[in-house]
């Protein structure tokens, strides 16, 4: 309809402007801090994680696990690095999903969930920067456990199949809005939004295919909200951020327009194992009383 097409056009225009503004800020901030050379390992990591993110694997859990296993950056830097590094690739994903499926989604559901997630991120970002290191470690460890459980559930066909609706009404709509506000705040701590958003919307009867533009757009707009603040903070690895962004954007385009679909079940089981291992390391670090809480700030 005309209304849906107008919402799609507005979202795409806003997405383009936000992406340009964020890319300029990221580059200028990194150059000013002497971090203008992207990490080569970050480029490879960004390419792999965002390639499979576009195919439905998710990027936060595998990226977090690799960063932790390789000790690429302090634990307290992980939330800012994830949100800032994956912001541009996620915006590219969102643009693709909006173009392909956006017109099919109820514009009220799409716009309200995006707005709620952005507000949640605005609340969550300053909390992350002030949170004690051990709290951040615990949150990320918990996020990895949740992600591993969701990957396992998907492989075991325990995920909701969804319905055929293109929108939600009444209490279901308000619940979706409230949930995306909470998910937006949690995402700034490194807890991915994709899987819980997909599960929630599917349980409410939304066509799972139409959940993709909702969750991708929510992430695409909320991540820069946090990232605009994160890139100026001290708790961030800007060389790794640049690498994730430079590797991620072309990988998204490759996955969306060339590969489109791969058997990902085996890869999910691999992510389950690695994510659980990294989660144990983070949770042990969070509960060790002997660890100096400010060691990584």
CSV table of C-alpha atoms in Angstrom, one decimal:
chain,number,residue,atom,x,y,z
A,1,UNK,CA,0.0,0.0,0.0
A,2,UNK,CA,1.0,3.6,-0.3
A,3,UNK,CA,1.3,4.0,3.5
A,4,UNK,CA,3.7,1.1,3.8
A,5,UNK,CA,5.7,2.3,0.8
A,6,UNK,CA,6.1,5.7,2.4
A,7,UNK,CA,7.3,4.2,5.7
A,8,UNK,CA,9.8,2.1,3.8
A,9,UNK,CA,11.1,5.2,2.0
A,10,UNK,CA,11.4,7.2,5.2
A,11,UNK,CA,13.2,4.4,6.9
A,12,UNK,CA,15.7,3.9,4.0
A,13,UNK,CA,16.3,7.6,3.8
A,14,UNK,CA,16.9,7.9,7.6
A,15,UNK,CA,19.1,4.8,7.5
A,16,UNK,CA,21.3,6.3,4.8
A,17,UNK,CA,21.8,9.6,6.7
A,18,UNK,CA,22.5,7.9,10.0
A,19,UNK,CA,25.0,5.5,8.3
A,20,UNK,CA,26.8,8.4,6.6
A,21,UNK,CA,27.0,10.4,9.8
A,22,UNK,CA,28.2,7.5,11.8
A,23,UNK,CA,30.8,6.4,9.3
A,24,UNK,CA,32.3,9.9,9.3
A,25,UNK,CA,32.3,10.1,13.1
A,26,UNK,CA,33.9,6.7,13.4
A,27,UNK,CA,36.7,7.4,10.9
A,28,UNK,CA,37.5,10.9,12.3
A,29,UNK,CA,37.5,9.6,15.9
A,30,UNK,CA,39.7,6.7,15.1
A,31,UNK,CA,42.2,8.9,13.1
A,32,UNK,CA,42.3,11.4,15.9
A,33,UNK,CA,43.1,8.7,18.5
A,34,UNK,CA,45.8,7.2,16.3
A,35,UNK,CA,43.7,4.1,15.6
A,36,UNK,CA,43.1,4.7,11.9
A,37,UNK,CA,44.6,1.4,10.8
A,38,UNK,CA,42.0,-1.3,11.0
A,39,UNK,CA,42.9,-4.6,12.6
A,40,UNK,CA,43.4,-7.2,9.9
A,41,UNK,CA,42.1,-9.9,12.2
A,42,UNK,CA,39.1,-7.7,12.8
A,43,UNK,CA,38.4,-7.4,9.0
A,44,UNK,CA,38.4,-11.2,8.7
A,45,UNK,CA,36.3,-11.6,11.9
A,46,UNK,CA,33.8,-8.9,10.6
A,47,UNK,CA,33.5,-10.6,7.2
A,48,UNK,CA,32.8,-14.1,8.6
A,49,UNK,CA,30.5,-13.1,11.4
A,50,UNK,CA,28.4,-10.7,9.3
A,51,UNK,CA,28.2,-13.1,6.4
A,52,UNK,CA,26.6,-15.7,8.6
A,53,UNK,CA,24.6,-13.1,10.5
A,54,UNK,CA,22.9,-12.2,7.2
A,55,UNK,CA,22.0,-15.9,6.8
A,56,UNK,CA,20.5,-16.1,10.3
A,57,UNK,CA,23.4,-17.2,12.6
A,58,UNK,CA,23.9,-13.9,14.5
A,59,UNK,CA,27.1,-11.9,14.9
A,60,UNK,CA,27.4,-10.9,18.6
A,61,UNK,CA,27.9,-14.4,20.1
A,62,UNK,CA,30.5,-15.6,17.7
A,63,UNK,CA,32.3,-12.3,17.7
A,64,UNK,CA,32.3,-12.2,21.5
A,65,UNK,CA,33.6,-15.8,21.7
A,66,UNK,CA,36.4,-15.1,19.2
A,67,UNK,CA,37.5,-11.9,21.0
A,68,UNK,CA,37.5,-13.7,24.3
A,69,UNK,CA,39.3,-16.8,23.1
A,70,UNK,CA,42.0,-14.7,21.2
A,71,UNK,CA,42.1,-12.1,24.0
A,72,UNK,CA,41.9,-9.3,21.4
A,73,UNK,CA,40.6,-6.7,23.8
A,74,UNK,CA,39.7,-6.4,27.5
A,75,UNK,CA,36.3,-7.8,28.5
A,76,UNK,CA,35.0,-4.4,29.5
A,77,UNK,CA,35.6,-3.1,25.9
A,78,UNK,CA,33.5,-5.9,24.3
A,79,UNK,CA,30.0,-4.2,24.4
A,80,UNK,CA,31.2,-0.9,22.9
A,81,UNK,CA,33.3,-2.8,20.3
A,82,UNK,CA,30.5,-5.1,19.3
A,83,UNK,CA,27.9,-2.3,18.9
A,84,UNK,CA,30.2,0.1,17.1
A,85,UNK,CA,31.9,-2.5,14.9
A,86,UNK,CA,28.8,-4.2,13.7
A,87,UNK,CA,26.7,-1.1,13.3
A,88,UNK,CA,27.5,-0.4,9.6
A,89,UNK,CA,27.1,-4.0,8.5
A,90,UNK,CA,23.8,-4.2,10.4
A,91,UNK,CA,22.6,-1.1,8.7
A,92,UNK,CA,23.4,-2.6,5.3
A,93,UNK,CA,21.5,-5.7,6.3
A,94,UNK,CA,18.5,-3.6,7.4
A,95,UNK,CA,18.5,-1.8,4.1
A,96,UNK,CA,18.4,-5.1,2.2
A,97,UNK,CA,15.6,-6.5,4.4
A,98,UNK,CA,13.6,-3.3,4.2
A,99,UNK,CA,13.8,-3.3,0.4
A,100,UNK,CA,12.9,-7.0,0.0
A,101,UNK,CA,10.3,-7.4,2.8
A,102,UNK,CA,9.5,-4.0,4.3
A,103,UNK,CA,6.5,-3.2,2.2
A,104,UNK,CA,4.9,-6.5,3.5
A,105,UNK,CA,5.1,-5.5,7.2
A,106,UNK,CA,2.6,-3.5,9.1
A,107,UNK,CA,4.2,0.0,9.3
A,108,UNK,CA,2.9,0.6,12.8
A,109,UNK,CA,4.6,-2.5,14.1
A,110,UNK,CA,7.8,-1.7,12.2
A,111,UNK,CA,8.1,1.9,13.2
A,112,UNK,CA,7.0,1.4,16.8
A,113,UNK,CA,9.4,-1.5,17.5
A,114,UNK,CA,12.3,0.4,15.9
A,115,UNK,CA,11.5,3.5,18.0
A,116,UNK,CA,11.2,1.5,21.2
A,117,UNK,CA,14.6,-0.2,20.6
A,118,UNK,CA,16.3,3.1,19.9
A,119,UNK,CA,14.9,4.5,23.2
A,120,UNK,CA,16.1,1.4,25.0
A,121,UNK,CA,19.6,1.8,23.6
A,122,UNK,CA,19.7,5.5,24.6
A,123,UNK,CA,19.0,4.3,28.2
A,124,UNK,CA,21.4,1.4,28.1
A,125,UNK,CA,24.5,3.0,26.5
A,126,UNK,CA,25.5,5.3,29.4
A,127,UNK,CA,24.9,2.4,31.8
A,128,UNK,CA,27.4,0.2,30.0
A,129,UNK,CA,30.1,2.9,30.1
A,130,UNK,CA,29.7,3.3,33.8
A,131,UNK,CA,29.1,-0.3,34.8
A,132,UNK,CA,31.8,-2.2,36.8
A,133,UNK,CA,33.9,-4.5,34.8
A,134,UNK,CA,32.7,-7.6,36.6
A,135,UNK,CA,29.1,-6.7,35.9
A,136,UNK,CA,29.9,-6.3,32.2
A,137,UNK,CA,31.6,-9.7,32.2
A,138,UNK,CA,28.7,-11.3,33.9
A,139,UNK,CA,26.2,-9.8,31.4
A,140,UNK,CA,28.2,-10.9,28.4
A,141,UNK,CA,28.7,-14.4,29.8
A,142,UNK,CA,25.0,-14.7,30.4
A,143,UNK,CA,24.3,-13.4,26.8
A,144,UNK,CA,26.6,-16.2,25.5
A,145,UNK,CA,24.7,-18.8,27.5
A,146,UNK,CA,21.4,-17.6,26.2
A,147,UNK,CA,22.7,-17.4,22.6
A,148,UNK,CA,24.0,-21.0,22.8
A,149,UNK,CA,20.6,-22.2,24.1
A,150,UNK,CA,18.8,-20.5,21.2
A,151,UNK,CA,21.2,-21.9,18.6
A,152,UNK,CA,20.7,-25.4,20.1
A,153,UNK,CA,16.9,-24.9,20.1
A,154,UNK,CA,17.0,-23.9,16.5
A,155,UNK,CA,18.9,-27.0,15.6
A,156,UNK,CA,16.5,-29.2,17.5
A,157,UNK,CA,13.5,-27.6,15.8
A,158,UNK,CA,12.2,-26.3,19.1
A,159,UNK,CA,11.8,-22.7,17.9
A,160,UNK,CA,8.3,-21.3,17.2
A,161,UNK,CA,7.2,-21.7,13.6
A,162,UNK,CA,5.3,-18.5,13.6
A,163,UNK,CA,2.0,-17.6,11.9
A,164,UNK,CA,1.1,-15.7,8.7
A,165,UNK,CA,0.2,-12.3,10.1
A,166,UNK,CA,1.9,-9.2,8.8
A,167,UNK,CA,1.2,-7.1,11.9
A,168,UNK,CA,0.1,-7.1,15.5
A,169,UNK,CA,-2.8,-5.3,17.3
A,170,UNK,CA,-3.9,-4.5,20.8
A,171,UNK,CA,-2.1,-6.0,23.8
A,172,UNK,CA,0.2,-8.0,21.5
A,173,UNK,CA,1.5,-4.8,19.8
A,174,UNK,CA,2.1,-3.1,23.1
A,175,UNK,CA,3.9,-6.2,24.4
A,176,UNK,CA,6.1,-6.2,21.3
A,177,UNK,CA,6.9,-2.5,21.8
A,178,UNK,CA,7.8,-2.9,25.5
A,179,UNK,CA,9.9,-6.0,24.7
A,180,UNK,CA,11.9,-4.2,22.0
A,181,UNK,CA,12.6,-1.3,24.5
A,182,UNK,CA,14.1,-3.8,26.9
A,183,UNK,CA,16.0,-5.7,24.1
A,184,UNK,CA,17.4,-2.3,22.9
A,185,UNK,CA,18.8,-1.6,26.3
A,186,UNK,CA,20.2,-5.1,26.7
A,187,UNK,CA,21.9,-5.0,23.3
A,188,UNK,CA,24.2,-2.2,24.4
A,189,UNK,CA,25.5,-4.7,26.9
A,190,UNK,CA,26.3,-7.2,24.1
A,191,UNK,CA,23.1,-9.3,24.3
A,192,UNK,CA,21.9,-9.8,20.7
A,193,UNK,CA,18.4,-8.7,19.7
A,194,UNK,CA,17.8,-10.9,16.7
A,195,UNK,CA,17.0,-14.3,18.2
A,196,UNK,CA,14.7,-13.1,21.1
A,197,UNK,CA,12.9,-10.6,18.7
A,198,UNK,CA,12.3,-13.4,16.2
A,199,UNK,CA,11.0,-15.8,18.8
A,200,UNK,CA,8.7,-13.2,20.4
A,201,UNK,CA,7.2,-12.0,17.1
A,202,UNK,CA,6.8,-15.6,15.9
A,203,UNK,CA,5.0,-16.7,19.1
A,204,UNK,CA,2.6,-13.8,18.6
A,205,UNK,CA,1.7,-15.1,15.1
A,206,UNK,CA,3.8,-12.9,12.9
A,207,UNK,CA,5.1,-14.4,9.7
A,208,UNK,CA,8.8,-15.2,10.7
A,209,UNK,CA,10.0,-13.8,7.4
A,210,UNK,CA,8.5,-10.5,8.2
A,211,UNK,CA,10.3,-10.4,11.6
A,212,UNK,CA,13.6,-9.9,9.7
A,213,UNK,CA,12.9,-6.3,8.6
A,214,UNK,CA,11.6,-5.5,12.1
A,215,UNK,CA,14.6,-6.9,14.0
A,216,UNK,CA,17.2,-5.8,11.5
A,217,UNK,CA,15.8,-2.2,11.4
A,218,UNK,CA,15.6,-2.1,15.2
A,219,UNK,CA,19.3,-3.1,15.4
A,220,UNK,CA,20.3,-0.8,12.6
A,221,UNK,CA,18.9,2.3,14.3
A,222,UNK,CA,19.7,1.4,17.9
A,223,UNK,CA,23.3,0.5,17.3
A,224,UNK,CA,24.4,3.9,16.1
A,225,UNK,CA,22.6,5.5,19.0
A,226,UNK,CA,24.9,3.6,21.4
A,227,UNK,CA,27.8,3.8,19.0
A,228,UNK,CA,27.8,7.6,18.7
A,229,UNK,CA,28.5,7.6,22.5
A,230,UNK,CA,30.7,4.4,22.5
A,231,UNK,CA,33.3,5.6,19.9
A,232,UNK,CA,34.3,8.6,22.0
A,233,UNK,CA,34.7,6.4,25.2
A,234,UNK,CA,37.9,4.9,26.5
A,235,UNK,CA,36.3,1.4,26.8
A,236,UNK,CA,36.6,0.6,23.1
A,237,UNK,CA,39.1,-0.9,20.6
A,238,UNK,CA,38.8,1.4,17.6
A,239,UNK,CA,41.2,-0.6,15.3
A,240,UNK,CA,39.0,-3.7,15.9
A,241,UNK,CA,35.9,-1.7,15.3
A,242,UNK,CA,37.1,-0.4,12.0
A,243,UNK,CA,38.1,-4.0,11.0
A,244,UNK,CA,34.7,-5.4,11.9
A,245,UNK,CA,33.0,-2.6,9.8
A,246,UNK,CA,35.3,-2.9,6.8
A,247,UNK,CA,35.0,-6.7,6.7
A,248,UNK,CA,31.3,-6.8,7.5
A,249,UNK,CA,29.7,-4.6,4.9
A,250,UNK,CA,30.9,-6.4,1.8
A,251,UNK,CA,30.2,-9.8,3.5
A,252,UNK,CA,26.6,-8.8,4.1
A,253,UNK,CA,26.1,-7.9,0.4
A,254,UNK,CA,27.8,-11.2,-0.7
A,255,UNK,CA,25.5,-13.2,1.6
A,256,UNK,CA,22.3,-11.4,0.6
A,257,UNK,CA,22.8,-11.2,-3.1
A,258,UNK,CA,25.1,-14.1,-4.1
A,259,UNK,CA,25.0,-16.9,-1.6
A,260,UNK,CA,21.5,-16.3,0.0
A,261,UNK,CA,21.3,-19.7,1.8
A,262,UNK,CA,23.7,-22.3,3.2
A,263,UNK,CA,23.2,-25.3,5.5
A,264,UNK,CA,24.0,-23.6,8.8
A,265,UNK,CA,23.0,-26.3,11.3
A,266,UNK,CA,26.5,-27.7,11.7
A,267,UNK,CA,27.9,-24.2,12.1
A,268,UNK,CA,25.3,-23.4,14.8
A,269,UNK,CA,26.5,-26.4,16.8
A,270,UNK,CA,30.1,-25.1,16.6
A,271,UNK,CA,28.9,-21.7,17.8
A,272,UNK,CA,27.1,-23.4,20.7
A,273,UNK,CA,30.3,-25.1,21.9
A,274,UNK,CA,32.6,-22.0,21.4
A,275,UNK,CA,30.0,-19.7,23.0
A,276,UNK,CA,29.6,-21.9,26.1
A,277,UNK,CA,33.3,-22.1,26.5
A,278,UNK,CA,33.8,-18.3,26.3
A,279,UNK,CA,30.8,-17.8,28.6
A,280,UNK,CA,32.4,-20.0,31.3
A,281,UNK,CA,35.6,-17.9,31.1
A,282,UNK,CA,33.7,-14.6,31.4
A,283,UNK,CA,31.4,-15.8,34.2
A,284,UNK,CA,34.4,-17.2,36.2
A,285,UNK,CA,36.2,-13.8,35.7
A,286,UNK,CA,33.1,-12.0,36.9
A,287,UNK,CA,32.7,-14.0,40.1
A,288,UNK,CA,36.4,-14.1,41.1
A,289,UNK,CA,36.7,-11.8,44.2
A,290,UNK,CA,40.4,-11.5,43.8
A,291,UNK,CA,40.2,-9.9,40.4
A,292,UNK,CA,40.6,-6.1,40.5
A,293,UNK,CA,37.4,-4.6,39.2
A,294,UNK,CA,39.1,-1.7,37.6
A,295,UNK,CA,41.9,-3.6,36.0
A,296,UNK,CA,40.4,-3.2,32.5
A,297,UNK,CA,38.9,0.2,32.7
